[in-house]
Amino acid sequence: KWKGEGTTQNLESIVIGRCYDYIRIVNPAVGEKNCSQIWEAFKNAFINKDPCSILPEDYELFINLTFHTIPPNKSLFWENNQLLVNSFADRGRRYMSLADTLFGFVGDFLNWCGQADSPGLDYESCPTTMECENNAVESFWRMASTTYAQHSSGVIHVLLNGSADGGAYPQPGFFADYEIPNLQKDKISQIVIWVVDDIEGPNIDSCGTHTVKALETRLKTLGYDVTCTDNHKSVMFLLCLD
């Protein structure tokens, strides 16, 4: 029916398990959370609804139940390098990217959608963003990204891929559309941009050129103190290792 892949098998067990994994092992500092209640809030955001009419606000209860503070100077925003960011952040030990918060950790790499007038999940297919923007997964990440940006503070880091087709700073994109507009200027001391090329990849974009220049200009116009570095050494070491 839809062009996207269906709901991840065993979704309920994965979500509840990830929740316990997070509060017991990954980041016990967040304190007690009710993982069954978190699953219910997550599921109720999209089941029994047309899979193309799920809004970010539908996840509000889920966000409230999973919310915890994001340590200052630890936020790591990104575009076009999800696997690299996951290994660089190291589950919150180095940085706390969106996927290292409880609300992001629970949904990372999963897929899901419901069906109108049916309490079940659709394991066959789910709508892609091309088919409809207000789908369950897209709206989830919009809400998560907005929350993450609103609660980031201190020195903000942004890791961009200088080898990405179309440039390092995509517009439209989550960083451009949901994260930058929700940053709280009074809580942020500096924004550090790292543009890293793939090891064998083309050097399409760099600090001060193309889309990165557009990003630097946008942030400076908003009044931020911005620095930009090409091929930040510690990230390059990680890429070489891989």
Coordinates of C-alpha atoms in Angstrom, one line a residue:
K1 CA 0.0 0.0 0.0
W2 CA 2.7 2.5 1.0
K3 CA 6.2 2.8 -0.4
G4 CA 8.0 2.8 2.9
E5 CA 9.0 -0.3 4.9
G6 CA 6.5 -1.5 7.5
T7 CA 6.8 -1.4 11.3
T8 CA 9.9 -3.0 12.8
Q9 CA 9.0 -6.5 14.1
N10 CA 8.8 -6.7 17.9
L11 CA 8.5 -3.0 18.2
E12 CA 6.9 -3.1 21.7
S13 CA 9.7 -5.3 23.2
I14 CA 12.4 -3.1 21.6
V15 CA 11.0 0.2 22.9
I16 CA 10.5 -1.1 26.4
G17 CA 13.8 -2.9 26.4
R18 CA 15.7 0.2 25.1
C19 CA 14.0 2.2 27.8
Y20 CA 15.3 -0.1 30.6
D21 CA 18.7 -0.4 28.9
Y22 CA 18.9 3.4 29.0
I23 CA 17.9 4.0 32.6
R24 CA 19.8 1.1 34.0
I25 CA 23.0 0.9 31.9
V26 CA 23.5 3.7 29.4
N27 CA 22.6 6.7 31.6
P28 CA 21.3 5.8 35.0
A29 CA 21.7 9.5 36.0
V30 CA 18.3 10.3 34.5
G31 CA 16.6 8.5 37.4
E32 CA 13.5 6.2 37.4
K33 CA 11.2 6.2 34.4
N34 CA 8.1 4.1 33.8
C35 CA 9.0 2.2 30.7
S36 CA 5.6 0.6 30.2
Q37 CA 3.9 3.9 30.5
I38 CA 6.4 5.3 28.0
W39 CA 5.5 2.6 25.5
E40 CA 1.8 3.3 25.9
A41 CA 2.3 7.1 25.3
F42 CA 4.5 6.3 22.3
K43 CA 1.9 3.9 20.8
N44 CA -1.1 6.1 21.5
A45 CA 0.5 8.9 19.5
F46 CA -0.1 7.0 16.3
I47 CA -2.3 3.9 16.6
N48 CA -6.0 4.0 15.4
K49 CA -5.1 7.0 13.3
D50 CA -4.7 7.7 9.6
P51 CA -0.9 7.1 9.2
C52 CA -0.7 10.4 7.2
S53 CA -2.2 12.6 9.9
I54 CA 0.1 12.2 12.8
L55 CA 1.4 15.5 14.2
P56 CA 4.5 16.2 16.3
E57 CA 2.2 17.3 19.2
D58 CA 0.8 13.8 19.3
Y59 CA 4.1 12.7 21.0
E60 CA 3.9 15.4 23.7
L61 CA 3.1 12.9 26.5
F62 CA 5.8 10.6 25.3
I63 CA 8.3 13.4 25.4
N64 CA 7.2 14.5 28.9
L65 CA 7.6 11.0 30.3
T66 CA 11.0 10.5 28.7
F67 CA 12.4 14.0 29.3
H68 CA 15.7 14.6 31.2
T69 CA 18.2 17.4 31.2
I70 CA 20.9 17.5 28.5
P71 CA 24.3 18.4 30.0
P72 CA 25.7 21.7 28.9
N73 CA 28.4 21.6 26.2
K74 CA 27.5 18.1 25.2
S75 CA 24.9 18.7 22.5
L76 CA 26.0 17.3 19.0
F77 CA 23.8 18.2 16.1
W78 CA 24.4 16.7 12.6
E79 CA 23.3 16.1 9.1
N80 CA 24.2 13.2 6.7
N81 CA 26.4 11.1 9.0
Q82 CA 24.2 9.2 11.5
L83 CA 26.5 6.2 12.0
L84 CA 29.6 8.4 12.5
V85 CA 27.7 10.6 15.0
N86 CA 26.6 7.5 16.9
S87 CA 30.2 6.2 17.3
F88 CA 31.7 9.7 17.9
A89 CA 29.2 10.5 20.7
D90 CA 29.7 7.0 22.1
R91 CA 26.3 6.7 23.8
G92 CA 26.6 10.0 25.6
R93 CA 30.1 9.4 26.9
R94 CA 31.7 12.0 24.7
Y95 CA 28.7 13.9 23.5
M96 CA 25.0 13.5 23.8
S97 CA 23.4 13.6 20.4
L98 CA 19.7 13.3 20.0
A99 CA 20.0 9.5 19.8
D100 CA 21.8 9.5 23.1
T101 CA 18.9 11.1 25.0
L102 CA 16.2 8.7 26.3
F103 CA 13.6 10.0 23.9
G104 CA 15.9 9.6 20.8
F105 CA 17.5 6.4 22.0
V106 CA 14.1 4.7 22.1
G107 CA 13.3 5.4 18.4
D108 CA 16.7 5.3 16.8
F109 CA 16.7 3.3 13.5
L110 CA 13.2 2.0 14.1
N111 CA 10.2 2.3 11.8
W112 CA 6.5 2.3 12.8
C113 CA 3.0 3.2 11.8
G114 CA -0.6 2.3 12.6
Q115 CA -3.8 2.1 10.6
A116 CA -7.0 4.1 10.7
D117 CA -9.7 2.4 12.7
S118 CA -7.5 -0.5 13.8
P119 CA -5.6 -0.9 17.0
G120 CA -2.9 -2.9 15.2
L121 CA 0.5 -1.8 13.8
D122 CA 1.1 -2.0 10.1
Y123 CA 3.9 -4.5 9.5
E124 CA 3.5 -4.4 5.7
S125 CA 4.3 -0.8 4.8
C126 CA 4.4 2.7 6.1
P127 CA 4.2 6.0 4.3
T128 CA 7.4 7.7 3.3
T129 CA 7.9 11.4 3.8
M130 CA 7.5 11.8 0.0
E131 CA 4.1 10.3 0.3
C132 CA 3.0 12.4 3.3
E133 CA 4.9 14.6 5.7
N134 CA 2.7 14.0 8.7
N135 CA 3.6 10.4 9.1
A136 CA 4.4 8.7 12.5
V137 CA 8.2 8.6 12.2
E138 CA 8.7 12.1 10.6
S139 CA 6.5 13.7 13.3
F140 CA 8.3 11.8 16.0
W141 CA 11.7 13.1 15.0
R142 CA 10.3 16.7 14.5
M143 CA 9.1 16.7 18.1
A144 CA 12.3 15.0 19.4
S145 CA 14.5 17.5 17.4
T146 CA 12.6 20.5 18.6
T147 CA 12.8 19.3 22.3
Y148 CA 16.5 18.5 22.0
A149 CA 17.3 22.0 20.5
Q150 CA 15.2 23.8 23.1
H151 CA 17.2 22.2 26.0
S152 CA 20.7 22.4 24.5
S153 CA 23.1 24.8 26.2
G154 CA 26.7 26.0 26.5
V155 CA 28.9 25.2 23.6
I156 CA 26.8 23.6 20.8
H157 CA 28.6 21.3 18.3
V158 CA 27.4 20.5 14.8
L159 CA 29.0 17.7 12.7
L160 CA 28.4 18.0 9.0
N161 CA 29.4 15.8 6.0
G162 CA 31.6 17.7 3.6
S163 CA 31.2 15.0 1.0
A164 CA 27.3 14.9 1.0
D165 CA 25.6 15.4 -2.3
G166 CA 24.1 18.9 -2.5
G167 CA 26.3 20.2 0.3
A168 CA 26.9 19.8 4.0
Y169 CA 24.0 21.9 5.3
P170 CA 20.8 20.7 3.6
Q171 CA 17.8 22.9 3.3
P172 CA 15.2 21.8 4.0
G173 CA 16.6 19.6 6.8
F174 CA 16.0 18.8 10.4
F175 CA 18.9 21.1 11.6
A176 CA 17.8 24.0 9.4
D177 CA 14.0 23.7 10.0
Y178 CA 13.5 22.3 13.5
E179 CA 16.7 22.7 15.5
I180 CA 18.1 26.1 14.7
P181 CA 14.7 27.9 15.2
N182 CA 14.4 26.2 18.6
L183 CA 17.8 27.0 20.0
Q184 CA 17.6 29.2 23.1
K185 CA 20.0 32.0 22.4
D186 CA 20.5 33.1 26.0
K187 CA 21.6 29.6 27.0
I188 CA 24.2 29.2 24.2
S189 CA 27.8 30.5 24.5
Q190 CA 29.2 29.3 21.2
I191 CA 28.3 27.2 18.1
V192 CA 31.2 25.0 16.9
I193 CA 30.8 23.6 13.3
W194 CA 32.9 20.7 12.2
V195 CA 32.8 19.8 8.5
V196 CA 34.3 16.4 7.9
D197 CA 34.8 14.8 4.5
D198 CA 34.5 11.0 3.9
I199 CA 38.0 9.4 3.8
E200 CA 37.9 8.5 0.1
G201 CA 35.0 11.0 -0.6
P202 CA 35.0 14.2 -2.6
N203 CA 35.5 17.5 -0.9
I204 CA 32.3 19.1 -1.9
D205 CA 31.8 21.6 0.9
S206 CA 34.0 23.3 3.5
C207 CA 34.0 26.1 6.1
G208 CA 33.3 29.5 4.4
T209 CA 32.1 28.0 1.1
H210 CA 28.7 26.9 -0.4
T211 CA 26.1 25.7 2.1
V212 CA 28.4 25.9 5.1
K213 CA 28.9 29.6 4.4
A214 CA 25.1 30.0 4.3
L215 CA 24.9 28.3 7.7
E216 CA 27.6 30.4 9.2
T217 CA 25.9 33.6 7.9
R218 CA 22.5 32.5 9.2
L219 CA 23.9 31.7 12.7
K220 CA 26.0 34.9 12.9
T221 CA 22.9 37.0 11.8
L222 CA 21.0 35.4 14.7
G223 CA 23.8 36.7 17.0
Y224 CA 25.7 33.5 17.8
D225 CA 29.5 33.3 18.2
V226 CA 30.4 30.8 15.5
T227 CA 33.6 28.9 14.7
C228 CA 34.1 26.4 11.9
T229 CA 36.8 23.7 11.4
D230 CA 37.4 21.5 8.4
N231 CA 38.2 17.8 9.1
H232 CA 38.3 18.0 12.9
K233 CA 41.1 15.7 13.9
S234 CA 39.4 13.4 16.4
V235 CA 36.6 12.7 14.0
M236 CA 39.1 12.0 11.2
F237 CA 40.9 9.5 13.5
L238 CA 37.6 7.7 14.0
L239 CA 36.9 7.6 10.3
C240 CA 40.4 6.2 9.6
L241 CA 39.9 3.6 12.3
D242 CA 36.7 2.4 10.5

